[in-house]
């Protein structure tokens, strides 16, 4: 396998580095402190073609593949994990679900607006009492004439308040029946649909995470994605791709923390020498280099398989599991290398440390990834 970045990937990375230096980096801590979700930034990212990376050009997207998508998410996350998370959720969850399972009319209706970032997308699976155990969801949709009426709540939803459109998975059959759930598209302004509480989080603070509430919310049958009863199975497929996103996000955070740690270790002198000359420090840098490379190879393997439309459930779970745990470890070691300065907000590593932790939780915890990996191994 040759995973040398193509010329296109290198150009994308350079574009994001140039853009990130002027439009993201100066605001990172201000957005983090205030928990501001910078909607206008996403409009700018839309103009660069980064909000519809995988969407074919005929629907207004960039028509790129998963390897380029990994470049996009990881390069953005080197600047700010929260912006990377929002870009990932918009691209691979909401947009990705409509792209994979929408009919032609639905794709024409929603994808151009999402790909240009005229509309921000959300994707609602998780509920207050059902995270890992999504099949037990309580949010229901019942048929009423030609329409569906949704009642219930979703929580922890990226862009749950600010979204213009959301893909929502609701129960249309029996509890724990994998064919008992259906995916609906719900537009902002639909009566009975509102955003709820916004979470006050440890990290990823510039990425909005909020409840979505549905009260007697009437949705036309034309907004059902795919077949009635296929919502859960569709979601698992969407999450296979989504896990590549979180692996890429983890990779970007780990690289950002590593770069900061290398630079600091060469500049900081103790005992009349740079701290990088101490084996105790350089061995941490060696572990970072090795583990980031291994995480990158797993991520690129899953992305390449996704491009080739080969089943990659296990590889996506491996990439997500390993890369996210590496991000937490690298960020932790980076804080250690910075010593007391690493514990302050004057240096970037404390934020990488806080942001990294989400990666072992969102889109399936590390434990759930291990369940997926073991299930495939035991087949
Ligand atoms: C910042 C953020 C953004 C998010 N964005 C979205 C979004 O856009 N859309 C969306 O639908 N969801 C989103 N989520 C929700 C996320 O996917 C869930 O938080 C995650 O799936 C875990 O669910 P939970 O929080 O309910 O934890 P739980 O499922 O309650 O798990 C608690 C603990 O128990 C463990 N556990 C559970 N079951 C098992 C088991 N069978 N074996 C071993 N261990 C187990 C878990 O690994 C975990 O350690 C987001 C979450 C966060 C924090």
JSON list of N, CA and C in Angstrom, two decimals, residues 275-327:
[
{"chain": "A", "resi": 275, "resn": "UNK", "atom": "N", "xyz": [15.70, 20.52, 27.31]},
{"chain": "A", "resi": 275, "resn": "UNK", "atom": "CA", "xyz": [15.12, 19.33, 27.95]},
{"chain": "A", "resi": 275, "resn": "UNK", "atom": "C", "xyz": [15.00, 18.16, 26.96]},
{"chain": "A", "resi": 276, "resn": "UNK", "atom": "N", "xyz": [15.06, 18.45, 25.64]},
{"chain": "A", "resi": 276, "resn": "UNK", "atom": "CA", "xyz": [15.02, 17.35, 24.64]},
{"chain": "A", "resi": 276, "resn": "UNK", "atom": "C", "xyz": [16.24, 16.45, 24.76]},
{"chain": "A", "resi": 277, "resn": "UNK", "atom": "N", "xyz": [17.32, 16.96, 25.40]},
{"chain": "A", "resi": 277, "resn": "UNK", "atom": "CA", "xyz": [18.53, 16.13, 25.51]},
{"chain": "A", "resi": 277, "resn": "UNK", "atom": "C", "xyz": [18.40, 15.10, 26.65]},
{"chain": "A", "resi": 278, "resn": "UNK", "atom": "N", "xyz": [17.35, 15.24, 27.47]},
{"chain": "A", "resi": 278, "resn": "UNK", "atom": "CA", "xyz": [17.15, 14.22, 28.52]},
{"chain": "A", "resi": 278, "resn": "UNK", "atom": "C", "xyz": [16.41, 13.03, 27.91]},
{"chain": "A", "resi": 279, "resn": "UNK", "atom": "N", "xyz": [16.93, 11.85, 28.20]},
{"chain": "A", "resi": 279, "resn": "UNK", "atom": "CA", "xyz": [16.32, 10.66, 27.60]},
{"chain": "A", "resi": 279, "resn": "UNK", "atom": "C", "xyz": [14.85, 10.51, 28.03]},
{"chain": "A", "resi": 280, "resn": "UNK", "atom": "N", "xyz": [14.58, 10.90, 29.28]},
{"chain": "A", "resi": 280, "resn": "UNK", "atom": "CA", "xyz": [13.20, 10.79, 29.78]},
{"chain": "A", "resi": 280, "resn": "UNK", "atom": "C", "xyz": [12.22, 11.59, 28.95]},
{"chain": "A", "resi": 281, "resn": "UNK", "atom": "N", "xyz": [12.70, 12.69, 28.36]},
{"chain": "A", "resi": 281, "resn": "UNK", "atom": "CA", "xyz": [11.83, 13.52, 27.50]},
{"chain": "A", "resi": 281, "resn": "UNK", "atom": "C", "xyz": [11.84, 12.97, 26.07]},
{"chain": "A", "resi": 282, "resn": "UNK", "atom": "N", "xyz": [13.04, 12.66, 25.56]},
{"chain": "A", "resi": 282, "resn": "UNK", "atom": "CA", "xyz": [13.12, 12.23, 24.15]},
{"chain": "A", "resi": 282, "resn": "UNK", "atom": "C", "xyz": [12.42, 10.89, 23.93]},
{"chain": "A", "resi": 283, "resn": "UNK", "atom": "N", "xyz": [12.38, 10.04, 24.96]},
{"chain": "A", "resi": 283, "resn": "UNK", "atom": "CA", "xyz": [11.66, 8.76, 24.80]},
{"chain": "A", "resi": 283, "resn": "UNK", "atom": "C", "xyz": [10.16, 9.01, 24.66]},
{"chain": "A", "resi": 284, "resn": "UNK", "atom": "N", "xyz": [9.66, 10.06, 25.32]},
{"chain": "A", "resi": 284, "resn": "UNK", "atom": "CA", "xyz": [8.24, 10.41, 25.14]},
{"chain": "A", "resi": 284, "resn": "UNK", "atom": "C", "xyz": [8.01, 10.83, 23.68]},
{"chain": "A", "resi": 285, "resn": "UNK", "atom": "N", "xyz": [8.97, 11.60, 23.14]},
{"chain": "A", "resi": 285, "resn": "UNK", "atom": "CA", "xyz": [8.84, 12.05, 21.74]},
{"chain": "A", "resi": 285, "resn": "UNK", "atom": "C", "xyz": [8.92, 10.86, 20.79]},
{"chain": "A", "resi": 286, "resn": "UNK", "atom": "N", "xyz": [9.75, 9.87, 21.15]},
{"chain": "A", "resi": 286, "resn": "UNK", "atom": "CA", "xyz": [9.87, 8.67, 20.31]},
{"chain": "A", "resi": 286, "resn": "UNK", "atom": "C", "xyz": [8.56, 7.88, 20.30]},
{"chain": "A", "resi": 287, "resn": "UNK", "atom": "N", "xyz": [7.93, 7.76, 21.48]},
{"chain": "A", "resi": 287, "resn": "UNK", "atom": "CA", "xyz": [6.64, 7.06, 21.56]},
{"chain": "A", "resi": 287, "resn": "UNK", "atom": "C", "xyz": [5.59, 7.81, 20.75]},
{"chain": "A", "resi": 288, "resn": "UNK", "atom": "N", "xyz": [5.60, 9.14, 20.86]},
{"chain": "A", "resi": 288, "resn": "UNK", "atom": "CA", "xyz": [4.63, 9.95, 20.10]},
{"chain": "A", "resi": 288, "resn": "UNK", "atom": "C", "xyz": [4.79, 9.69, 18.60]},
{"chain": "A", "resi": 289, "resn": "UNK", "atom": "N", "xyz": [6.05, 9.74, 18.13]},
{"chain": "A", "resi": 289, "resn": "UNK", "atom": "CA", "xyz": [6.31, 9.57, 16.69]},
{"chain": "A", "resi": 289, "resn": "UNK", "atom": "C", "xyz": [5.81, 8.21, 16.22]},
{"chain": "A", "resi": 290, "resn": "UNK", "atom": "N", "xyz": [6.12, 7.18, 17.00]},
{"chain": "A", "resi": 290, "resn": "UNK", "atom": "CA", "xyz": [5.76, 5.81, 16.60]},
{"chain": "A", "resi": 290, "resn": "UNK", "atom": "C", "xyz": [4.25, 5.61, 16.62]},
{"chain": "A", "resi": 291, "resn": "UNK", "atom": "N", "xyz": [3.62, 6.06, 17.69]},
{"chain": "A", "resi": 291, "resn": "UNK", "atom": "CA", "xyz": [2.18, 5.80, 17.84]},
{"chain": "A", "resi": 291, "resn": "UNK", "atom": "C", "xyz": [1.35, 6.65, 16.88]},
{"chain": "A", "resi": 292, "resn": "UNK", "atom": "N", "xyz": [1.80, 7.86, 16.61]},
{"chain": "A", "resi": 292, "resn": "UNK", "atom": "CA", "xyz": [1.07, 8.69, 15.63]},
{"chain": "A", "resi": 292, "resn": "UNK", "atom": "C", "xyz": [1.16, 8.04, 14.25]},
{"chain": "A", "resi": 293, "resn": "UNK", "atom": "N", "xyz": [2.35, 7.53, 13.92]},
{"chain": "A", "resi": 293, "resn": "UNK", "atom": "CA", "xyz": [2.50, 6.90, 12.59]},
{"chain": "A", "resi": 293, "resn": "UNK", "atom": "C", "xyz": [1.61, 5.66, 12.48]},
{"chain": "A", "resi": 294, "resn": "UNK", "atom": "N", "xyz": [1.57, 4.85, 13.55]},
{"chain": "A", "resi": 294, "resn": "UNK", "atom": "CA", "xyz": [0.72, 3.65, 13.53]},
{"chain": "A", "resi": 294, "resn": "UNK", "atom": "C", "xyz": [-0.76, 4.06, 13.40]},
{"chain": "A", "resi": 295, "resn": "UNK", "atom": "N", "xyz": [-1.16, 5.10, 14.14]},
{"chain": "A", "resi": 295, "resn": "UNK", "atom": "CA", "xyz": [-2.56, 5.58, 14.07]},
{"chain": "A", "resi": 295, "resn": "UNK", "atom": "C", "xyz": [-2.88, 6.07, 12.66]},
{"chain": "A", "resi": 296, "resn": "UNK", "atom": "N", "xyz": [-1.91, 6.76, 12.06]},
{"chain": "A", "resi": 296, "resn": "UNK", "atom": "CA", "xyz": [-2.14, 7.30, 10.72]},
{"chain": "A", "resi": 296, "resn": "UNK", "atom": "C", "xyz": [-2.31, 6.16, 9.70]},
{"chain": "A", "resi": 297, "resn": "UNK", "atom": "N", "xyz": [-1.47, 5.13, 9.83]},
{"chain": "A", "resi": 297, "resn": "UNK", "atom": "CA", "xyz": [-1.57, 4.01, 8.89]},
{"chain": "A", "resi": 297, "resn": "UNK", "atom": "C", "xyz": [-2.92, 3.30, 9.02]},
{"chain": "A", "resi": 298, "resn": "UNK", "atom": "N", "xyz": [-3.38, 3.10, 10.25]},
{"chain": "A", "resi": 298, "resn": "UNK", "atom": "CA", "xyz": [-4.69, 2.47, 10.45]},
{"chain": "A", "resi": 298, "resn": "UNK", "atom": "C", "xyz": [-5.80, 3.33, 9.85]},
{"chain": "A", "resi": 299, "resn": "UNK", "atom": "N", "xyz": [-5.69, 4.65, 10.05]},
{"chain": "A", "resi": 299, "resn": "UNK", "atom": "CA", "xyz": [-6.72, 5.57, 9.55]},
{"chain": "A", "resi": 299, "resn": "UNK", "atom": "C", "xyz": [-6.75, 5.56, 8.02]},
{"chain": "A", "resi": 300, "resn": "UNK", "atom": "N", "xyz": [-5.55, 5.62, 7.42]},
{"chain": "A", "resi": 300, "resn": "UNK", "atom": "CA", "xyz": [-5.49, 5.64, 5.95]},
{"chain": "A", "resi": 300, "resn": "UNK", "atom": "C", "xyz": [-5.95, 4.31, 5.37]},
{"chain": "A", "resi": 301, "resn": "UNK", "atom": "N", "xyz": [-5.66, 3.22, 6.08]},
{"chain": "A", "resi": 301, "resn": "UNK", "atom": "CA", "xyz": [-6.14, 1.90, 5.61]},
{"chain": "A", "resi": 301, "resn": "UNK", "atom": "C", "xyz": [-7.66, 1.87, 5.56]},
{"chain": "A", "resi": 302, "resn": "UNK", "atom": "N", "xyz": [-8.30, 2.35, 6.65]},
{"chain": "A", "resi": 302, "resn": "UNK", "atom": "CA", "xyz": [-9.77, 2.35, 6.70]},
{"chain": "A", "resi": 302, "resn": "UNK", "atom": "C", "xyz": [-10.33, 3.27, 5.61]},
{"chain": "A", "resi": 303, "resn": "UNK", "atom": "N", "xyz": [-9.68, 4.43, 5.42]},
{"chain": "A", "resi": 303, "resn": "UNK", "atom": "CA", "xyz": [-10.15, 5.39, 4.40]},
{"chain": "A", "resi": 303, "resn": "UNK", "atom": "C", "xyz": [-10.02, 4.79, 3.00]},
{"chain": "A", "resi": 304, "resn": "UNK", "atom": "N", "xyz": [-8.91, 4.11, 2.76]},
{"chain": "A", "resi": 304, "resn": "UNK", "atom": "CA", "xyz": [-8.68, 3.49, 1.45]},
{"chain": "A", "resi": 304, "resn": "UNK", "atom": "C", "xyz": [-9.73, 2.39, 1.19]},
{"chain": "A", "resi": 305, "resn": "UNK", "atom": "N", "xyz": [-10.03, 1.60, 2.22]},
{"chain": "A", "resi": 305, "resn": "UNK", "atom": "CA", "xyz": [-11.05, 0.54, 2.06]},
{"chain": "A", "resi": 305, "resn": "UNK", "atom": "C", "xyz": [-12.42, 1.16, 1.81]},
{"chain": "A", "resi": 306, "resn": "UNK", "atom": "N", "xyz": [-12.72, 2.25, 2.50]},
{"chain": "A", "resi": 306, "resn": "UNK", "atom": "CA", "xyz": [-14.00, 2.94, 2.30]},
{"chain": "A", "resi": 306, "resn": "UNK", "atom": "C", "xyz": [-14.09, 3.45, 0.85]},
{"chain": "A", "resi": 307, "resn": "UNK", "atom": "N", "xyz": [-12.98, 4.00, 0.36]},
{"chain": "A", "resi": 307, "resn": "UNK", "atom": "CA", "xyz": [-12.96, 4.46, -1.04]},
{"chain": "A", "resi": 307, "resn": "UNK", "atom": "C", "xyz": [-13.23, 3.32, -2.01]},
{"chain": "A", "resi": 308, "resn": "UNK", "atom": "N", "xyz": [-12.68, 2.14, -1.67]},
{"chain": "A", "resi": 308, "resn": "UNK", "atom": "CA", "xyz": [-12.84, 0.98, -2.56]},
{"chain": "A", "resi": 308, "resn": "UNK", "atom": "C", "xyz": [-14.14, 0.25, -2.32]},
{"chain": "A", "resi": 309, "resn": "UNK", "atom": "N", "xyz": [-14.98, 0.78, -1.40]},
{"chain": "A", "resi": 309, "resn": "UNK", "atom": "CA", "xyz": [-16.29, 0.19, -1.07]},
{"chain": "A", "resi": 309, "resn": "UNK", "atom": "C", "xyz": [-16.17, -1.24, -0.55]},
{"chain": "A", "resi": 310, "resn": "UNK", "atom": "N", "xyz": [-15.04, -1.50, 0.15]},
{"chain": "A", "resi": 310, "resn": "UNK", "atom": "CA", "xyz": [-14.83, -2.81, 0.78]},
{"chain": "A", "resi": 310, "resn": "UNK", "atom": "C", "xyz": [-15.35, -2.68, 2.21]},
{"chain": "A", "resi": 311, "resn": "UNK", "atom": "N", "xyz": [-15.93, -3.75, 2.76]},
{"chain": "A", "resi": 311, "resn": "UNK", "atom": "CA", "xyz": [-16.43, -3.68, 4.16]},
{"chain": "A", "resi": 311, "resn": "UNK", "atom": "C", "xyz": [-15.25, -3.35, 5.09]},
{"chain": "A", "resi": 312, "resn": "UNK", "atom": "N", "xyz": [-15.44, -2.29, 5.90]},
{"chain": "A", "resi": 312, "resn": "UNK", "atom": "CA", "xyz": [-14.32, -1.84, 6.72]},
{"chain": "A", "resi": 312, "resn": "UNK", "atom": "C", "xyz": [-14.76, -1.55, 8.16]},
{"chain": "A", "resi": 313, "resn": "UNK", "atom": "N", "xyz": [-15.82, -2.22, 8.59]},
{"chain": "A", "resi": 313, "resn": "UNK", "atom": "CA", "xyz": [-16.35, -2.02, 9.94]},
{"chain": "A", "resi": 313, "resn": "UNK", "atom": "C", "xyz": [-15.25, -2.20, 10.98]},
{"chain": "A", "resi": 314, "resn": "UNK", "atom": "N", "xyz": [-14.49, -3.31, 10.87]},
{"chain": "A", "resi": 314, "resn": "UNK", "atom": "CA", "xyz": [-13.47, -3.59, 11.87]},
{"chain": "A", "resi": 314, "resn": "UNK", "atom": "C", "xyz": [-12.31, -2.59, 11.76]},
{"chain": "A", "resi": 315, "resn": "UNK", "atom": "N", "xyz": [-11.90, -2.28, 10.53]},
{"chain": "A", "resi": 315, "resn": "UNK", "atom": "CA", "xyz": [-10.74, -1.38, 10.36]},
{"chain": "A", "resi": 315, "resn": "UNK", "atom": "C", "xyz": [-11.09, 0.04, 10.81]},
{"chain": "A", "resi": 316, "resn": "UNK", "atom": "N", "xyz": [-12.34, 0.48, 10.55]},
{"chain": "A", "resi": 316, "resn": "UNK", "atom": "CA", "xyz": [-12.73, 1.83, 11.01]},
{"chain": "A", "resi": 316, "resn": "UNK", "atom": "C", "xyz": [-12.76, 1.87, 12.54]},
{"chain": "A", "resi": 317, "resn": "UNK", "atom": "N", "xyz": [-13.25, 0.79, 13.16]},
{"chain": "A", "resi": 317, "resn": "UNK", "atom": "CA", "xyz": [-13.29, 0.73, 14.63]},
{"chain": "A", "resi": 317, "resn": "UNK", "atom": "C", "xyz": [-11.86, 0.70, 15.19]},
{"chain": "A", "resi": 318, "resn": "UNK", "atom": "N", "xyz": [-10.97, -0.07, 14.55]},
{"chain": "A", "resi": 318, "resn": "UNK", "atom": "CA", "xyz": [-9.57, -0.13, 15.00]},
{"chain": "A", "resi": 318, "resn": "UNK", "atom": "C", "xyz": [-8.92, 1.26, 14.91]},
{"chain": "A", "resi": 319, "resn": "UNK", "atom": "N", "xyz": [-9.14, 1.92, 13.77]},
{"chain": "A", "resi": 319, "resn": "UNK", "atom": "CA", "xyz": [-8.54, 3.25, 13.56]},
{"chain": "A", "resi": 319, "resn": "UNK", "atom": "C", "xyz": [-9.05, 4.22, 14.61]},
{"chain": "A", "resi": 320, "resn": "UNK", "atom": "N", "xyz": [-10.36, 4.21, 14.85]},
{"chain": "A", "resi": 320, "resn": "UNK", "atom": "CA", "xyz": [-10.97, 5.14, 15.81]},
{"chain": "A", "resi": 320, "resn": "UNK", "atom": "C", "xyz": [-10.48, 4.84, 17.22]},
{"chain": "A", "resi": 321, "resn": "UNK", "atom": "N", "xyz": [-10.49, 3.58, 17.57]},
{"chain": "A", "resi": 321, "resn": "UNK", "atom": "CA", "xyz": [-10.07, 3.17, 18.92]},
{"chain": "A", "resi": 321, "resn": "UNK", "atom": "C", "xyz": [-8.60, 3.55, 19.16]},
{"chain": "A", "resi": 322, "resn": "UNK", "atom": "N", "xyz": [-7.74, 3.14, 18.25]},
{"chain": "A", "resi": 322, "resn": "UNK", "atom": "CA", "xyz": [-6.31, 3.33, 18.47]},
{"chain": "A", "resi": 322, "resn": "UNK", "atom": "C", "xyz": [-5.93, 4.82, 18.39]},
{"chain": "A", "resi": 323, "resn": "UNK", "atom": "N", "xyz": [-6.41, 5.49, 17.34]},
{"chain": "A", "resi": 323, "resn": "UNK", "atom": "CA", "xyz": [-6.02, 6.90, 17.15]},
{"chain": "A", "resi": 323, "resn": "UNK", "atom": "C", "xyz": [-6.52, 7.77, 18.31]},
{"chain": "A", "resi": 324, "resn": "UNK", "atom": "N", "xyz": [-7.72, 7.48, 18.81]},
{"chain": "A", "resi": 324, "resn": "UNK", "atom": "CA", "xyz": [-8.25, 8.33, 19.90]},
{"chain": "A", "resi": 324, "resn": "UNK", "atom": "C", "xyz": [-7.47, 8.10, 21.19]},
{"chain": "A", "resi": 325, "resn": "UNK", "atom": "N", "xyz": [-7.12, 6.85, 21.47]},
{"chain": "A", "resi": 325, "resn": "UNK", "atom": "CA", "xyz": [-6.33, 6.59, 22.68]},
{"chain": "A", "resi": 325, "resn": "UNK", "atom": "C", "xyz": [-4.93, 7.20, 22.55]},
{"chain": "A", "resi": 326, "resn": "UNK", "atom": "N", "xyz": [-4.37, 7.16, 21.33]},
{"chain": "A", "resi": 326, "resn": "UNK", "atom": "CA", "xyz": [-3.06, 7.78, 21.08]},
{"chain": "A", "resi": 326, "resn": "UNK", "atom": "C", "xyz": [-3.15, 9.29, 21.30]},
{"chain": "A", "resi": 327, "resn": "UNK", "atom": "N", "xyz": [-4.23, 9.90, 20.82]},
{"chain": "A", "resi": 327, "resn": "UNK", "atom": "CA", "xyz": [-4.38, 11.36, 20.97]},
{"chain": "A", "resi": 327, "resn": "UNK", "atom": "C", "xyz": [-4.37, 11.74, 22.45]}
]
